[in-house]
Structures are given as C-alpha cells and as structure tokens.
C-alpha cells in the first residue's frame, strides 16, 4: 500500500551541516535547566560542556552501580559541572554506556580513564583527535614511579617532553 510520510522539525534544521545529540540539557548560560529526560536516581553519567566563551571543552564521566562509586543524579551532575567551570553542558548516554578512553602523556596507548559498571557495545561515541604536527618541546611532564619514598631511598622518575599541542615532540633538544 502507498504510505505518505511528512516530517516537520521545529526549529528548522535546513542548512545544518553538523549536529550533536544527547540526553537532557543540564546547563544553559550558567544556569541549571529543567530536566527533560531523566533516568532517575544515582547512575553512571557522561557529560560534555563548555566554558563561557567556548574555548574550553569539558568531557566527564562519573562511575556508578559499584561498591566504590554509586553514581549521581542529573541535578547533582549539573552542580558538579558548575563547580568545574562549565557554563553550558549536556548529559550524554549513561549507565553501562558510560566509558571514557583516550591517551595521556604518561600512557600513550589507548586506555580507559574510568571504571565502567558494564562493558557493553554501543552504537555511538564521541571522539576528539589531535592531528597537529609535532613541534619543539615546550614543557615536560614528570611522573614518579612511587607515590612515597623514605629518606635515603631512591625513586625512578619518568620524564616526558611535550609540545604546545601536548604531543610528544618531533625532536628533543637540550633546552627542555
């Protein structure tokens, strides 16, 4: 049988080239917003937000459903976002989908930053990559092998140089 379908979207998305979706908006212009979609209670959560002028992007995951971490409500998540300096923030998928992976200067292999309550497959993800060319060293990151040392003992310290884009530099000079 013939079926006619008509789709209307308000506001109009004509001309949109990139869109990003998530759960409920948590913060708008520094104010908490009305929760429009809530999986109530304390749960693992994922959030992305920005500072006032959009020059800083915050990505955060909160573990939950575990003996060491119970999770947070959406209202508590909005409060945490405000405390961290976010002005605009949106709740992403949560629960067992809450996972954050990446690399750091001290561990350049892809690894988990959090402890997910589950390891389930999801059909979407947000990825931020750095394709900036490696430049000259502008700083160093130091990490001690041990968190405490007794007087007279020694400890190994790993020193990792980085460039202005937080890549390991193409060359390391004596001026680091």
Coordinates of N, CA and C in Angstrom, one line a residue:
X1 N 0.8 -1.2 0.0 CA 0.0 0.0 0.0 C 0.9 1.2 0.0
X2 N 0.4 2.3 -0.6 CA 1.0 3.6 -0.6 C 0.9 4.3 0.7
X3 N 2.0 4.8 1.3 CA 2.1 5.5 2.5 C 2.7 6.8 2.3
X4 N 2.1 7.9 2.7 CA 2.7 9.2 2.6 C 3.2 9.6 3.9
X5 N 4.5 10.1 3.9 CA 5.2 10.5 5.2 C 5.5 11.9 5.1
X6 N 5.2 12.7 6.1 CA 5.5 14.1 6.2 C 6.3 14.3 7.5
X7 N 7.4 15.0 7.4 CA 8.2 15.2 8.6 C 8.4 16.7 8.8
X8 N 8.1 17.2 10.0 CA 8.3 18.7 10.3 C 9.1 18.7 11.5
X9 N 10.1 19.6 11.5 CA 11.0 19.8 12.6 C 11.1 21.2 13.0
X10 N 10.8 21.5 14.3 CA 10.9 22.8 14.8 C 12.0 22.9 15.9
X11 N 12.9 23.7 15.8 CA 13.2 24.7 14.8 C 13.7 24.0 13.5
X12 N 13.7 24.7 12.4 CA 14.1 24.2 11.1 C 15.6 23.8 11.2
X13 N 15.9 22.7 10.6 CA 17.4 22.3 10.5 C 17.9 22.4 9.1
X14 N 17.2 23.1 8.3 CA 17.7 23.4 6.9 C 19.1 24.1 7.0
X15 N 20.0 23.6 6.3 CA 21.3 24.2 6.2 C 22.3 23.6 7.3
X16 N 21.8 22.8 8.2 CA 22.7 22.3 9.3 C 23.6 21.3 8.7
X17 N 24.9 21.4 8.9 CA 25.9 20.5 8.4 C 26.4 19.5 9.5
X18 N 26.4 19.9 10.7 CA 26.8 19.1 11.8 C 25.8 19.2 13.0
X19 N 25.5 18.1 13.5 CA 24.6 18.1 14.7 C 25.1 17.1 15.7
X20 N 24.7 17.4 17.0 CA 25.2 16.5 18.0 C 24.0 16.3 19.0
X21 N 23.7 15.1 19.4 CA 22.6 14.9 20.3 C 23.0 14.3 21.6
X22 N 22.2 14.3 22.5 CA 22.4 13.7 23.8 C 21.2 13.6 24.6
X23 N 21.3 13.5 25.9 CA 20.1 13.5 26.8 C 19.6 14.9 27.1
X24 N 19.3 15.1 28.3 CA 18.8 16.4 28.7 C 19.9 17.5 28.8
X25 N 19.6 18.7 28.5 CA 20.5 19.8 28.7 C 20.6 20.0 30.2
X26 N 21.8 20.2 30.8 CA 22.0 20.4 32.2 C 22.2 21.8 32.5
X27 N 23.0 22.5 31.7 CA 23.3 24.0 32.0 C 23.1 24.7 30.7
X28 N 22.6 25.9 30.8 CA 22.5 26.8 29.7 C 22.8 28.2 30.2
X29 N 23.9 28.8 29.7 CA 24.3 30.1 30.1 C 24.6 30.2 31.6
X30 N 25.1 29.2 32.2 CA 25.5 29.2 33.6 C 24.3 28.9 34.5
X31 N 23.2 28.5 34.0 CA 22.0 28.2 34.9 C 21.6 26.8 34.7
X32 N 21.2 26.1 35.8 CA 20.7 24.8 35.6 C 19.4 24.9 34.9
X33 N 19.1 23.8 34.0 CA 17.9 23.8 33.2 C 16.9 22.7 33.8
X34 N 15.7 22.8 33.3 CA 14.7 21.8 33.6 C 15.1 20.5 33.0
X35 N 15.1 19.4 33.7 CA 15.4 18.1 33.2 C 14.3 17.6 32.3
X36 N 14.6 17.3 31.1 CA 13.5 16.9 30.1 C 13.5 15.4 29.9
X37 N 14.6 14.7 30.2 CA 14.6 13.3 30.1 C 15.5 12.7 31.3
X38 N 14.9 11.9 32.1 CA 15.7 11.5 33.3 C 15.6 10.0 33.6
X39 N 16.7 9.4 33.6 CA 16.7 8.0 34.2 C 17.1 8.3 35.7
X40 N 16.1 8.3 36.5 CA 16.2 8.8 37.9 C 17.2 8.0 38.7
X41 N 17.5 8.7 39.8 CA 18.4 8.0 40.8 C 19.9 8.3 40.5
X42 N 20.7 7.6 41.3 CA 22.2 7.7 41.1 C 22.6 6.7 40.1
X43 N 23.2 7.2 39.0 CA 23.6 6.3 37.9 C 24.9 6.8 37.4
X44 N 25.7 5.9 36.6 CA 26.8 6.4 35.9 C 26.3 7.4 34.9
X45 N 27.2 8.4 34.6 CA 26.8 9.5 33.7 C 27.9 9.9 32.9
X46 N 27.6 10.5 31.7 CA 28.6 11.1 30.8 C 28.1 12.5 30.4
X47 N 29.0 13.4 30.4 CA 28.6 14.8 30.1 C 29.7 15.5 29.2
X48 N 29.2 16.4 28.4 CA 30.2 17.3 27.7 C 29.7 18.7 27.9
X49 N 30.6 19.7 28.1 CA 30.2 21.1 28.4 C 31.3 22.0 27.9
X50 N 31.0 23.3 28.0 CA 32.0 24.3 27.6 C 32.0 25.4 28.6
X51 N 33.1 26.2 28.6 CA 33.2 27.4 29.4 C 32.4 28.5 28.8
X52 N 32.5 29.7 29.3 CA 31.6 30.8 28.9 C 31.9 31.2 27.4
X53 N 33.1 31.3 27.0 CA 33.3 31.7 25.6 C 33.6 30.5 24.6
X54 N 33.4 29.3 25.1 CA 33.5 28.1 24.2 C 34.9 27.7 23.9
X55 N 35.9 28.3 24.6 CA 37.3 28.0 24.3 C 37.8 26.7 25.0
X56 N 37.0 26.2 26.0 CA 37.4 25.0 26.8 C 36.2 24.1 26.6
X57 N 36.5 22.8 26.3 CA 35.6 21.8 26.2 C 35.8 20.8 27.4
X58 N 34.8 20.5 28.1 CA 34.9 19.6 29.3 C 34.3 18.3 28.8
X59 N 34.9 17.2 29.1 CA 34.3 15.8 28.9 C 34.5 15.1 30.2
X60 N 33.4 14.6 30.7 CA 33.5 14.0 32.1 C 32.6 12.7 32.1
X61 N 33.1 11.7 32.8 CA 32.4 10.5 33.1 C 32.3 10.3 34.6
X62 N 31.2 9.8 35.1 CA 31.0 9.5 36.5 C 30.7 8.1 36.6
X63 N 31.5 7.3 37.4 CA 31.2 5.9 37.5 C 30.0 5.7 38.5
X64 N 29.5 4.5 38.5 CA 28.3 4.2 39.4 C 28.0 2.7 39.3
X65 N 27.0 2.4 40.1 CA 26.5 1.0 40.2 C 27.6 0.0 40.7
X66 N 28.5 0.5 41.5 CA 29.6 -0.3 42.1 C 29.7 0.1 43.5
X67 N 30.4 -0.8 44.3 CA 30.5 -0.6 45.7 C 31.4 0.6 46.0
X68 N 32.3 1.0 45.1 CA 33.2 2.1 45.3 C 32.7 3.4 44.7
X69 N 31.6 3.3 43.9 CA 31.0 4.5 43.2 C 29.5 4.3 43.0
X70 N 28.7 5.2 43.5 CA 27.3 4.9 43.4 C 26.7 5.7 42.2
X71 N 27.4 6.6 41.6 CA 26.8 7.4 40.5 C 26.2 8.7 41.1
X72 N 25.6 9.5 40.2 CA 25.0 10.8 40.6 C 23.6 10.9 40.0
X73 N 22.8 11.8 40.5 CA 21.6 12.2 39.9 C 21.9 13.3 38.8
X74 N 21.0 13.6 38.0 CA 21.2 14.6 37.0 C 21.4 16.0 37.6
X75 N 20.6 16.3 38.7 CA 20.8 17.5 39.4 C 22.1 17.7 40.0
X76 N 22.6 16.6 40.6 CA 24.0 16.6 41.2 C 25.0 16.7 40.1
X77 N 24.8 16.1 39.0 CA 25.7 16.2 37.8 C 25.8 17.7 37.4
X78 N 24.7 18.4 37.3 CA 24.7 19.8 36.9 C 25.5 20.6 37.9
X79 N 25.3 20.3 39.2 CA 26.1 21.0 40.2 C 27.6 20.8 40.1
X80 N 28.0 19.6 39.8 CA 29.4 19.3 39.6 C 29.9 20.1 38.3
X81 N 29.1 20.1 37.3 CA 29.5 20.8 36.1 C 29.8 22.3 36.4
X82 N 28.9 22.9 37.2 CA 29.0 24.3 37.6 C 30.3 24.5 38.4
X83 N 30.6 23.6 39.3 CA 31.8 23.7 40.2 C 33.0 23.6 39.3
X84 N 33.0 22.9 38.3 CA 34.2 22.7 37.4 C 34.4 23.9 36.4
X85 N 33.4 24.8 36.3 CA 33.5 25.9 35.5 C 32.7 25.8 34.2
X86 N 31.9 24.8 34.0 CA 31.1 24.7 32.8 C 30.0 25.7 32.9
X87 N 29.6 26.3 31.7 CA 28.5 27.2 31.6 C 27.4 26.6 30.8
X88 N 27.7 25.8 29.8 CA 26.8 25.0 29.0 C 27.2 23.6 29.1
X89 N 26.2 22.7 29.3 CA 26.5 21.2 29.5 C 25.3 20.4 29.1
X90 N 25.6 19.2 28.5 CA 24.5 18.3 28.2 C 24.9 16.9 28.7
X91 N 23.9 16.2 29.2 CA 24.1 14.8 29.6 C 24.1 14.0 28.4
X92 N 25.0 13.1 28.3 CA 25.1 12.1 27.2 C 24.5 10.8 27.6
X93 N 24.7 9.7 26.9 CA 24.2 8.4 27.3 C 24.9 8.0 28.6
X94 N 24.3 7.3 29.4 CA 24.9 6.9 30.7 C 24.7 5.5 31.0
X95 N 24.7 5.2 32.3 CA 24.5 3.8 32.7 C 25.7 3.0 32.2
X96 N 25.5 1.8 31.7 CA 26.5 0.9 31.3 C 27.3 1.4 30.1
X97 N 26.8 2.4 29.4 CA 27.4 3.0 28.3 C 28.5 4.1 28.7
X98 N 28.6 4.4 30.0 CA 29.5 5.4 30.4 C 30.9 4.9 30.4
X99 N 31.7 5.3 29.4 CA 33.1 4.9 29.3 C 33.8 6.0 28.7
X100 N 35.0 6.3 29.2 CA 35.9 7.3 28.6 C 37.3 6.7 28.4
X101 N 37.7 6.7 27.1 CA 39.0 6.2 26.8 C 39.8 7.2 26.1
X102 N 41.1 7.1 26.1 CA 42.0 8.1 25.5 C 43.4 7.7 25.8
X103 N 44.3 8.7 25.5 CA 45.7 8.6 25.7 C 46.1 9.8 26.6
X104 N 47.2 9.7 27.3 CA 47.8 10.8 28.0 C 49.3 10.8 27.8
X105 N 49.9 11.8 28.3 CA 51.4 11.9 28.1 C 52.0 10.7 28.9
X106 N 51.5 10.4 30.0 CA 52.1 9.3 30.8 C 51.8 7.9 30.3
X107 N 50.7 7.8 29.5 CA 50.3 6.5 28.9 C 49.7 6.7 27.5
X108 N 50.6 6.6 26.5 CA 50.2 6.9 25.2 C 49.5 5.8 24.4
X109 N 49.2 4.7 25.1 CA 48.3 3.7 24.5 C 46.9 4.0 24.9
X110 N 46.0 3.6 24.0 CA 44.5 3.8 24.3 C 44.1 3.0 25.5
X111 N 43.6 3.7 26.5 CA 43.2 3.0 27.8 C 41.9 3.7 28.4
X112 N 41.3 3.0 29.3 CA 40.1 3.6 30.0 C 40.5 4.5 31.1
X113 N 39.8 5.6 31.2 CA 40.0 6.6 32.3 C 39.1 6.2 33.5
X114 N 38.0 5.6 33.2 CA 37.1 5.3 34.3 C 36.9 3.8 34.5
X115 N 36.1 3.4 35.4 CA 35.8 2.0 35.7 C 34.3 1.7 35.4
X116 N 34.0 1.4 34.1 CA 32.6 1.2 33.8 C 31.9 0.1 34.5
X117 N 30.6 0.2 34.8 CA 29.9 -0.8 35.5 C 29.6 -2.0 34.6
X118 N 29.7 -1.8 33.3 CA 29.5 -2.8 32.3 C 30.4 -2.6 31.2
X119 N 30.6 -3.6 30.4 CA 31.4 -3.4 29.1 C 30.5 -3.8 28.0
X120 N 29.5 -3.0 27.7 CA 28.6 -3.4 26.6 C 28.9 -2.6 25.3
X121 N 28.5 -3.1 24.2 CA 28.7 -2.4 22.9 C 27.6 -1.3 22.8
X122 N 28.1 -0.2 22.2 CA 27.2 0.9 22.0 C 27.3 1.3 20.5
X123 N 26.3 1.9 20.0 CA 26.4 2.3 18.5 C 26.9 3.7 18.3
X124 N 27.2 4.4 19.3 CA 27.7 5.8 19.1 C 28.8 6.1 20.1
X125 N 29.6 7.1 19.7 CA 30.7 7.5 20.5 C 31.1 8.9 20.1
X126 N 31.7 9.6 21.0 CA 32.3 10.9 20.7 C 33.8 10.8 20.7
X127 N 34.4 11.2 19.7 CA 35.9 11.1 19.6 C 36.5 12.5 19.3
X128 N 37.5 12.8 20.0 CA 38.3 14.0 19.7 C 39.7 13.6 19.4
X129 N 40.2 14.0 18.3 CA 41.6 13.6 17.9 C 42.5 14.8 17.8
X130 N 43.7 14.6 17.8 CA 44.7 15.7 17.7 C 45.6 15.3 16.5
X131 N 45.4 16.1 15.4 CA 46.2 15.8 14.2 C 47.3 16.9 14.0
X132 N 47.5 17.7 15.0 CA 48.5 18.8 14.9 C 49.9 18.2 14.7
X133 N 50.7 18.8 13.8 CA 52.1 18.4 13.6 C 52.9 18.5 14.9
X134 N 53.8 17.5 15.1 CA 54.6 17.6 16.3 C 55.6 18.7 16.2
X135 N 55.8 19.5 17.3 CA 56.7 20.6 17.2 C 57.8 20.5 18.3
X136 N 58.4 21.6 18.5 CA 59.5 21.6 19.5 C 58.9 21.5 20.9
X137 N 59.7 20.9 21.8 CA 59.3 20.7 23.2 C 59.0 22.1 23.9
X138 N 57.9 22.2 24.6 CA 57.6 23.4 25.3 C 57.5 23.2 26.8
X139 N 57.5 21.9 27.2 CA 57.4 21.6 28.6 C 57.7 20.1 28.9
X140 N 57.7 19.7 30.1 CA 58.0 18.3 30.5 C 57.0 17.9 31.5
X141 N 56.6 16.6 31.4 CA 55.7 16.0 32.4 C 56.5 15.0 33.1
X142 N 56.5 15.1 34.5 CA 57.3 14.2 35.3 C 56.4 13.3 36.1
X143 N 56.7 12.0 36.2 CA 55.9 11.1 37.0 C 56.8 10.2 37.8
X144 N 56.7 10.2 39.1 CA 57.5 9.3 39.9 C 56.9 7.9 39.9
X145 N 57.8 6.9 40.0 CA 57.5 5.5 40.0 C 56.7 5.1 41.3
X146 N 57.0 5.8 42.4 CA 56.4 5.5 43.6 C 55.7 6.8 44.2
X147 N 54.6 6.6 44.9 CA 53.9 7.8 45.5 C 54.6 8.3 46.7
X148 N 55.3 7.5 47.4 CA 56.0 7.9 48.6 C 57.4 7.2 48.7
X149 N 58.4 7.9 49.3 CA 59.7 7.4 49.4 C 60.3 7.8 50.7
X150 N 61.0 6.8 51.3 CA 61.6 7.0 52.6 C 63.0 7.7 52.4
X151 N 63.4 8.5 53.4 CA 64.6 9.2 53.4 C 65.8 8.3 53.1
X152 N 66.6 8.6 52.1 CA 67.7 7.8 51.8 C 67.4 6.8 50.6
X153 N 66.1 6.6 50.3 CA 65.8 5.7 49.2 C 65.8 6.5 47.9
X154 N 65.8 5.8 46.8 CA 65.7 6.5 45.5 C 64.4 6.1 44.8
X155 N 64.0 6.9 43.9 CA 62.8 6.6 43.1 C 63.1 7.0 41.6
X156 N 62.6 6.2 40.7 CA 62.7 6.5 39.3 C 61.7 7.5 38.9
X157 N 62.1 8.4 38.1 CA 61.1 9.5 37.6 C 61.1 9.4 36.1
X158 N 59.9 9.2 35.5 CA 59.8 9.2 34.1 C 59.5 10.6 33.6
X159 N 60.3 11.1 32.7 CA 60.2 12.4 32.2 C 59.8 12.4 30.7
X160 N 58.6 13.0 30.4 CA 58.1 13.0 29.1 C 58.0 14.4 28.6
X161 N 58.7 14.8 27.5 CA 58.5 16.2 27.0 C 57.3 16.3 26.2
X162 N 56.7 17.5 26.1 CA 55.5 17.7 25.2 C 55.7 19.0 24.5
X163 N 54.9 19.1 23.4 CA 54.9 20.4 22.6 C 53.7 21.2 22.9
X164 N 53.5 22.3 22.3 CA 52.4 23.2 22.6 C 51.0 22.6 22.4
X165 N 51.0 21.5 21.6 CA 49.7 20.7 21.4 C 49.6 19.5 22.2
X166 N 50.5 19.3 23.2 CA 50.5 18.2 24.1 C 50.8 16.9 23.4
X167 N 51.6 17.0 22.3 CA 52.1 15.8 21.6 C 53.5 15.6 22.1
X168 N 54.0 14.4 22.0 CA 55.5 14.2 22.3 C 56.2 14.9 21.1
X169 N 57.2 15.7 21.3 CA 57.8 16.4 20.3 C 58.5 15.6 19.2
X170 N 58.7 16.2 18.0 CA 59.4 15.5 17.0 C 60.9 15.4 17.3
X171 N 61.4 16.3 18.0 CA 62.8 16.3 18.4 C 62.9 16.8 19.9
X172 N 63.8 16.3 20.6 CA 64.0 16.8 22.0 C 65.4 17.5 22.0
X173 N 65.4 18.7 22.3 CA 66.7 19.5 22.4 C 67.1 19.6 23.9
X174 N 68.2 20.1 24.1 CA 68.8 20.3 25.4 C 68.1 21.5 26.2
X175 N 67.2 22.2 25.5 CA 66.6 23.4 26.2 C 65.2 23.0 26.9
X176 N 64.9 21.8 26.9 CA 63.6 21.4 27.5 C 63.6 21.7 29.0

